[in-house]
Amino acid sequence: MLWESELAQLDKHNWHFLHPNHVPPDGESFAQVMTRLAPVINEYADQNTVLVTHGMVIRALLGLALGMTADQSLSINIAPLSLTELSYMKSGSSDVAANGGQWQLNYLNRAY
């Protein structure tokens, strides 16, 4: 149990959000999470899928879908209990040839 005097001495920074290569004890860095999820994002391009997960995974998937670096992806604020929607536009409906199409962010942090 922490006492009020001890709380003031704790580091106020959450390094996981500031450094994508920081590895917490018995965990993986945000950059490693993005690497692990990279093959997964395109598996769902042709499917209607609902994914219920933590904010870090949403940040990573958004970053991958939108071509962001790990540093840039960490700047995305994911609100608790919110909805985020992506759509995949196949290459026939997009001028962007990457991955045969392009992900589009329809909404972020929508609350009902």
Tab-separated table of C-alpha atoms in Angstrom:
chain	number	residue	atom	x	y	z
A	1	MET	CA	0.000	0.000	0.000
A	2	LEU	CA	1.322	3.455	-0.909
A	3	TRP	CA	1.097	6.379	1.461
A	4	GLU	CA	0.484	9.930	0.232
A	5	SER	CA	4.093	10.883	0.946
A	6	GLU	CA	5.275	8.006	-1.250
A	7	LEU	CA	2.971	8.970	-4.124
A	8	ALA	CA	4.716	12.319	-4.493
A	9	GLN	CA	8.047	10.537	-4.944
A	10	LEU	CA	6.899	8.293	-7.794
A	11	ASP	CA	7.885	9.063	-11.352
A	12	LYS	CA	4.988	10.966	-12.914
A	13	HIS	CA	5.758	9.788	-16.453
A	14	ASN	CA	4.328	6.694	-18.023
A	15	TRP	CA	7.340	5.766	-20.110
A	16	HIS	CA	5.352	3.232	-22.098
A	17	PHE	CA	3.497	6.127	-23.732
A	18	LEU	CA	6.619	8.210	-24.283
A	19	HIS	CA	9.060	5.646	-25.642
A	20	PRO	CA	7.844	3.039	-28.130
A	21	ASN	CA	10.901	0.852	-27.454
A	22	HIS	CA	10.525	0.768	-23.652
A	23	VAL	CA	9.925	-2.789	-22.480
A	24	PRO	CA	8.032	-3.066	-19.173
A	25	PRO	CA	8.912	-5.979	-16.857
A	26	ASP	CA	7.641	-9.260	-18.315
A	27	GLY	CA	6.098	-7.407	-21.259
A	28	GLU	CA	6.775	-6.098	-24.727
A	29	SER	CA	7.383	-2.636	-26.104
A	30	PHE	CA	4.789	-0.760	-28.122
A	31	ALA	CA	7.045	-1.134	-31.179
A	32	GLN	CA	7.047	-4.909	-30.608
A	33	VAL	CA	3.249	-4.882	-30.333
A	34	MET	CA	3.025	-3.090	-33.690
A	35	THR	CA	5.408	-5.613	-35.273
A	36	ARG	CA	3.344	-8.507	-33.901
A	37	LEU	CA	0.076	-7.003	-35.171
A	38	ALA	CA	1.373	-5.982	-38.624
A	39	PRO	CA	0.394	-9.257	-40.353
A	40	VAL	CA	-3.006	-9.240	-38.633
A	41	ILE	CA	-4.370	-5.902	-39.909
A	42	ASN	CA	-4.765	-6.993	-43.536
A	43	GLU	CA	-6.419	-10.290	-42.581
A	44	TYR	CA	-9.549	-8.291	-41.751
A	45	ALA	CA	-9.601	-6.037	-44.819
A	46	ASP	CA	-12.392	-7.990	-46.537
A	47	GLN	CA	-14.416	-8.788	-43.417
A	48	ASN	CA	-16.907	-7.062	-41.166
A	49	THR	CA	-15.241	-7.485	-37.793
A	50	VAL	CA	-15.870	-6.224	-34.271
A	51	LEU	CA	-12.770	-6.108	-32.109
A	52	VAL	CA	-13.010	-5.460	-28.378
A	53	THR	CA	-9.570	-4.709	-26.984
A	54	HIS	CA	-7.322	-2.383	-25.012
A	55	GLY	CA	-6.325	1.132	-26.056
A	56	MET	CA	-2.726	0.144	-26.819
A	57	VAL	CA	-3.867	-2.452	-29.351
A	58	ILE	CA	-6.242	0.083	-30.934
A	59	ARG	CA	-3.380	2.622	-31.157
A	60	ALA	CA	-1.149	0.021	-32.788
A	61	LEU	CA	-3.775	-1.109	-35.309
A	62	LEU	CA	-4.697	2.483	-36.199
A	63	GLY	CA	-1.044	3.336	-36.660
A	64	LEU	CA	-0.507	0.350	-38.927
A	65	ALA	CA	-3.659	1.027	-40.947
A	66	LEU	CA	-2.816	4.697	-41.425
A	67	GLY	CA	0.904	4.207	-42.122
A	68	MET	CA	2.112	5.850	-38.922
A	69	THR	CA	5.339	5.184	-37.039
A	70	ALA	CA	5.260	3.784	-33.511
A	71	ASP	CA	6.098	7.258	-32.157
A	72	GLN	CA	3.205	8.808	-34.080
A	73	SER	CA	0.798	6.045	-33.076
A	74	LEU	CA	1.482	6.630	-29.396
A	75	SER	CA	0.081	10.150	-29.765
A	76	ILE	CA	-3.410	8.818	-30.564
A	77	ASN	CA	-5.715	9.282	-27.587
A	78	ILE	CA	-8.114	6.370	-27.173
A	79	ALA	CA	-11.022	7.142	-24.857
A	80	PRO	CA	-12.297	4.394	-22.549
A	81	LEU	CA	-15.440	2.595	-23.737
A	82	SER	CA	-15.369	4.340	-27.110
A	83	LEU	CA	-15.865	3.082	-30.647
A	84	THR	CA	-13.429	3.501	-33.503
A	85	GLU	CA	-14.310	2.435	-37.028
A	86	LEU	CA	-12.067	1.723	-39.987
A	87	SER	CA	-13.057	0.789	-43.537
A	88	TYR	CA	-10.846	-0.759	-46.163
A	89	MET	CA	-11.122	0.661	-49.681
A	90	LYS	CA	-9.939	-1.822	-52.273
A	91	SER	CA	-7.518	-0.695	-54.964
A	92	GLY	CA	-10.332	-0.139	-57.464
A	93	SER	CA	-11.777	2.623	-55.280
A	94	SER	CA	-8.480	4.269	-54.328
A	95	ASP	CA	-5.522	5.847	-56.071
A	96	VAL	CA	-3.230	4.468	-53.386
A	97	ALA	CA	-1.688	1.159	-54.390
A	98	ALA	CA	-0.214	0.212	-50.988
A	99	ASN	CA	-1.475	-3.216	-49.879
A	100	GLY	CA	-3.908	-3.220	-52.794
A	101	GLY	CA	-5.983	-0.497	-51.205
A	102	GLN	CA	-6.207	1.919	-48.318
A	103	TRP	CA	-7.637	2.009	-44.817
A	104	GLN	CA	-9.957	4.892	-44.015
A	105	LEU	CA	-10.655	6.154	-40.485
A	106	ASN	CA	-14.425	6.672	-40.288
A	107	TYR	CA	-14.532	7.780	-36.659
A	108	LEU	CA	-12.394	7.775	-33.529
A	109	ASN	CA	-13.513	7.736	-29.885
A	110	ARG	CA	-17.236	7.795	-30.619
A	111	ALA	CA	-19.259	7.444	-27.444
A	112	TYR	CA	-22.915	6.470	-27.178
